[in-house]
Amino acid sequence: MKGVILAGGTGSRLLPLTRYTNKHLLPVGRYPMICYPIERLKQAGISQIMVVTSRNYIGQVIELLGSGAEWGIKFTYQVQEEAGGIAAALLLAEEFAAGERLTVILGDNLFEADLRPYLEKFLQQPSGMKILLKEVDDPQGYGIAELQDGKVIGIEEKPQFPKSRLCVTGIYFYDSQVFSIIKQLKPSGRGELEITDVNRAYLQQGNLTHEILDGWWIDAGTFHSLELAHQYTKNLTLNLW
């Protein structure tokens, strides 16, 4: 199993902080934001990690993380030349994946839970993908899963009338067919390849499973959620330092 952290994007919701740096390098608690998903991957036993970020900030990311040798991690880096959506960023990891399964985390997703139990359940699947869901108070702002008889039957992106409060977190487990699925996607109305469309493709195959994520979870992409992230992480010590 290999890991991918997607740390691109413009960070427009965090302007003017993101005028000078990538949002994933902003301080959260005692560490840069990107260190939290790295810690969770390492905790789950994943030591080969690709970080995908934009050309403007790849130098800063490499300066922070280096080779990863001091932490027992091997980092690989990839540049996303232009904003094309989360799925387009993930496609850049195809050669890195080399046919193996992947744990993919959006770099602004901070969470309490240990990933290993979810990863082990995913590895028991013969194929497909697994998403992790979390109940939220404002479901209109997320991709929302509709469940029936304990199974996901639909995913809506930022629905006006949500069918549940269970959002699709930015933590995904994929088999190797994810790349062929991405290559078949068409850009959405905003001109991007959407990760929701990737997940829907697995759902249509009947090859998507889910788990409810334990503990707290934050998408730290706004000033409000960044403040919450500080509160949750202020006393945390990571094993990376």
Coordinates of C-alpha atoms in Angstrom, one line a residue:
M1 CA 0.0 0.0 0.0
K2 CA 1.3 3.4 -0.9
G3 CA 0.0 6.9 0.1
V4 CA -0.8 10.0 -1.8
I5 CA -1.3 13.4 -0.3
L6 CA -3.0 16.0 -2.6
A7 CA -1.7 19.4 -1.5
G8 CA -2.4 21.6 -4.5
G9 CA -5.2 24.1 -5.1
T10 CA -5.2 27.9 -4.8
G11 CA -6.3 28.2 -1.2
S12 CA -8.7 31.0 -2.3
R13 CA -10.9 30.7 0.8
L14 CA -7.8 31.4 3.0
L15 CA -6.7 34.6 1.3
P16 CA -4.7 36.7 2.1
L17 CA -2.7 34.0 4.1
T18 CA -2.3 32.0 0.9
R19 CA -0.8 34.9 -1.0
Y20 CA 2.7 33.9 0.2
T21 CA 2.4 30.1 0.8
N22 CA 0.5 27.0 0.1
K23 CA -2.3 26.5 2.6
H24 CA -1.0 23.0 3.5
L25 CA 2.1 24.7 4.9
L26 CA 0.2 27.0 7.2
P27 CA 0.7 26.4 10.9
V28 CA -1.9 24.3 12.7
G29 CA -1.2 23.7 16.4
R30 CA 2.6 23.2 16.6
Y31 CA 3.1 21.9 13.0
P32 CA 2.5 22.7 9.4
M33 CA -0.9 21.4 8.2
I34 CA 0.5 18.8 5.9
C35 CA 2.3 17.0 8.7
Y36 CA -0.9 15.7 10.1
P37 CA -2.0 13.5 7.2
I38 CA 1.7 12.4 6.8
E39 CA 1.6 11.3 10.5
R40 CA -1.6 9.3 9.9
L41 CA -0.2 7.5 6.9
K42 CA 3.0 6.6 8.8
Q43 CA 0.9 5.4 11.7
A44 CA -0.9 3.1 9.4
G45 CA 2.3 1.5 8.2
I46 CA 2.6 3.4 4.9
S47 CA 6.1 4.5 4.2
Q48 CA 6.1 5.4 0.5
I49 CA 4.2 8.7 0.1
M50 CA 3.8 10.9 -3.0
V51 CA 3.0 14.6 -2.4
V52 CA 1.3 16.4 -5.2
T53 CA 1.4 20.2 -5.1
S54 CA 1.6 23.2 -7.4
R55 CA 4.6 24.6 -9.2
N56 CA 4.6 27.8 -7.1
Y57 CA 5.2 26.0 -3.8
I58 CA 6.9 22.7 -4.6
G59 CA 10.2 24.1 -3.4
Q60 CA 8.7 25.1 0.0
V61 CA 7.2 21.6 0.4
I62 CA 10.5 19.9 -0.4
E63 CA 12.4 22.2 1.9
L64 CA 10.0 21.2 4.8
L65 CA 9.8 17.5 4.2
G66 CA 13.0 16.6 2.4
S67 CA 13.5 12.9 1.5
G68 CA 11.6 11.7 4.6
A69 CA 14.6 9.5 5.6
E70 CA 14.7 10.9 9.1
W71 CA 11.1 9.7 9.7
G72 CA 11.4 6.4 8.0
I73 CA 9.4 7.6 5.0
K74 CA 10.3 7.9 1.3
F75 CA 8.8 10.9 -0.3
T76 CA 8.1 11.3 -4.0
Y77 CA 7.0 14.7 -5.4
Q78 CA 4.9 15.6 -8.3
V79 CA 3.9 19.0 -9.7
Q80 CA 0.4 19.8 -10.7
E81 CA 1.0 22.4 -13.4
E82 CA -2.5 23.9 -13.4
A83 CA -5.7 23.5 -11.3
G84 CA -7.7 20.7 -13.0
G85 CA -9.5 19.1 -10.1
I86 CA -8.7 16.6 -7.4
A87 CA -9.0 13.7 -9.8
A88 CA -6.6 15.3 -12.3
A89 CA -4.1 15.7 -9.4
L90 CA -4.5 12.0 -8.4
L91 CA -3.9 10.9 -12.0
L92 CA -0.3 12.3 -11.6
A93 CA 0.3 9.4 -9.2
E94 CA -0.3 6.6 -11.7
E95 CA 3.4 5.8 -12.3
F96 CA 4.1 6.1 -8.6
A97 CA 1.3 3.6 -7.7
A98 CA 2.8 1.0 -10.1
G99 CA -0.4 -1.1 -9.9
E100 CA -0.6 -1.1 -6.1
R101 CA -3.6 0.1 -4.0
L102 CA -3.5 3.6 -2.7
T103 CA -4.6 5.5 0.4
V104 CA -5.3 9.1 -0.8
I105 CA -5.7 12.0 1.6
L106 CA -6.5 15.6 0.8
G107 CA -3.8 17.6 2.6
D108 CA -6.3 19.9 4.4
N109 CA -8.0 16.9 6.1
L110 CA -7.0 16.6 9.7
F111 CA -8.5 13.8 11.9
E112 CA -8.1 11.9 15.1
A113 CA -8.6 8.3 14.0
D114 CA -6.0 5.7 13.3
L115 CA -6.3 4.7 9.6
R116 CA -5.0 1.2 10.1
P117 CA -8.4 -0.5 10.9
Y118 CA -10.1 1.1 7.9
L119 CA -7.1 0.2 5.7
E120 CA -7.2 -3.4 6.8
K121 CA -10.9 -3.7 6.0
F122 CA -10.2 -2.3 2.5
L123 CA -7.5 -4.8 1.9
Q124 CA -10.0 -7.5 2.6
Q125 CA -12.0 -6.3 -0.5
P126 CA -11.1 -8.2 -3.7
S127 CA -11.3 -4.9 -5.6
G128 CA -12.9 -1.5 -5.6
M129 CA -12.7 1.5 -3.2
K130 CA -13.7 2.6 0.3
I131 CA -14.8 6.0 1.4
L132 CA -14.8 7.3 5.0
L133 CA -17.9 9.3 6.0
K134 CA -18.4 11.7 8.9
E135 CA -21.6 13.4 10.1
V136 CA -21.5 17.2 9.7
D137 CA -23.7 20.1 10.8
D138 CA -23.6 21.9 7.4
P139 CA -24.1 19.2 4.8
Q140 CA -24.8 21.7 2.0
G141 CA -21.1 22.4 1.9
Y142 CA -19.8 18.9 1.2
G143 CA -20.2 15.8 -1.0
I144 CA -23.0 13.9 0.8
A145 CA -23.6 10.2 0.8
E146 CA -27.1 8.7 0.6
L147 CA -27.4 5.4 2.4
Q148 CA -30.1 2.7 2.2
D149 CA -30.0 -0.6 4.2
G150 CA -26.4 0.3 5.4
K151 CA -25.0 0.8 1.9
V152 CA -24.2 3.9 -0.1
I153 CA -26.6 4.3 -3.0
G154 CA -25.8 7.9 -4.1
I155 CA -23.3 10.8 -3.7
E156 CA -24.4 14.4 -4.2
E157 CA -21.9 17.3 -4.3
K158 CA -23.0 20.2 -2.1
P159 CA -26.8 19.4 -2.3
Q160 CA -29.3 22.1 -1.6
F161 CA -31.5 19.4 0.0
P162 CA -29.1 16.8 1.5
K163 CA -30.4 13.3 1.9
S164 CA -28.2 12.8 5.0
R165 CA -25.6 14.5 7.1
L166 CA -22.9 12.1 6.2
C167 CA -20.2 13.9 4.2
V168 CA -17.5 12.1 2.1
T169 CA -14.3 13.0 3.8
G170 CA -11.1 13.6 1.8
I171 CA -9.8 10.2 2.8
Y172 CA -10.1 7.5 0.1
F173 CA -8.8 4.0 -0.5
Y174 CA -8.6 2.9 -4.2
D175 CA -7.5 -0.1 -6.2
S176 CA -5.4 0.4 -9.4
Q177 CA -8.4 0.9 -11.7
V178 CA -8.9 4.4 -10.4
F179 CA -6.6 5.7 -13.1
S180 CA -8.5 4.2 -16.0
I181 CA -11.7 5.6 -14.4
I182 CA -10.1 9.1 -14.2
K183 CA -9.0 8.9 -17.9
Q184 CA -12.6 8.3 -18.9
L185 CA -14.0 11.3 -17.0
K186 CA -15.2 14.5 -18.7
P187 CA -14.6 17.9 -17.0
S188 CA -17.4 19.2 -14.9
G189 CA -19.2 22.5 -15.3
R190 CA -16.3 24.2 -13.7
G191 CA -13.8 22.6 -16.1
E192 CA -12.3 20.1 -13.6
L193 CA -12.1 16.4 -13.2
E194 CA -14.1 15.7 -10.1
I195 CA -13.2 13.1 -7.5
T196 CA -17.0 12.7 -6.8
D197 CA -17.4 11.4 -10.4
V198 CA -14.6 8.9 -9.7
N199 CA -16.4 7.6 -6.6
R200 CA -19.7 7.5 -8.4
A201 CA -18.1 5.3 -11.1
Y202 CA -17.1 2.8 -8.4
L203 CA -20.6 3.1 -6.9
Q204 CA -22.2 2.3 -10.3
Q205 CA -20.0 -0.8 -10.5
G206 CA -21.2 -1.9 -7.1
N207 CA -17.6 -1.7 -6.0
L208 CA -17.7 1.0 -3.3
T209 CA -17.8 0.4 0.4
H210 CA -17.8 2.8 3.3
E211 CA -17.0 3.2 7.0
I212 CA -17.9 5.9 9.5
L213 CA -14.8 7.8 10.7
D214 CA -14.2 7.8 14.4
G215 CA -13.2 10.9 16.4
W216 CA -13.0 14.4 15.2
W217 CA -12.4 15.4 11.6
I218 CA -11.8 18.8 10.0
D219 CA -11.6 20.1 6.5
A220 CA -9.2 23.0 7.3
G221 CA -9.9 25.0 4.2
T222 CA -11.7 28.0 5.7
F223 CA -10.8 30.5 8.5
H224 CA -13.5 29.0 10.8
S225 CA -12.3 25.4 10.3
L226 CA -8.7 26.4 10.6
E227 CA -9.4 27.9 14.0
L228 CA -11.1 24.7 15.0
A229 CA -8.1 22.7 13.8
H230 CA -5.9 24.8 16.0
Q231 CA -8.1 24.0 19.0
Y232 CA -8.1 20.3 18.3
T233 CA -4.4 20.0 17.6
K234 CA -2.8 22.5 20.0
N235 CA -1.7 19.8 22.5
L236 CA -0.8 17.1 19.9
T237 CA 2.7 15.9 19.5
L238 CA 3.6 14.2 16.2
N239 CA 6.2 11.4 15.9
L240 CA 7.7 13.2 12.9
W241 CA 9.8 15.4 15.2

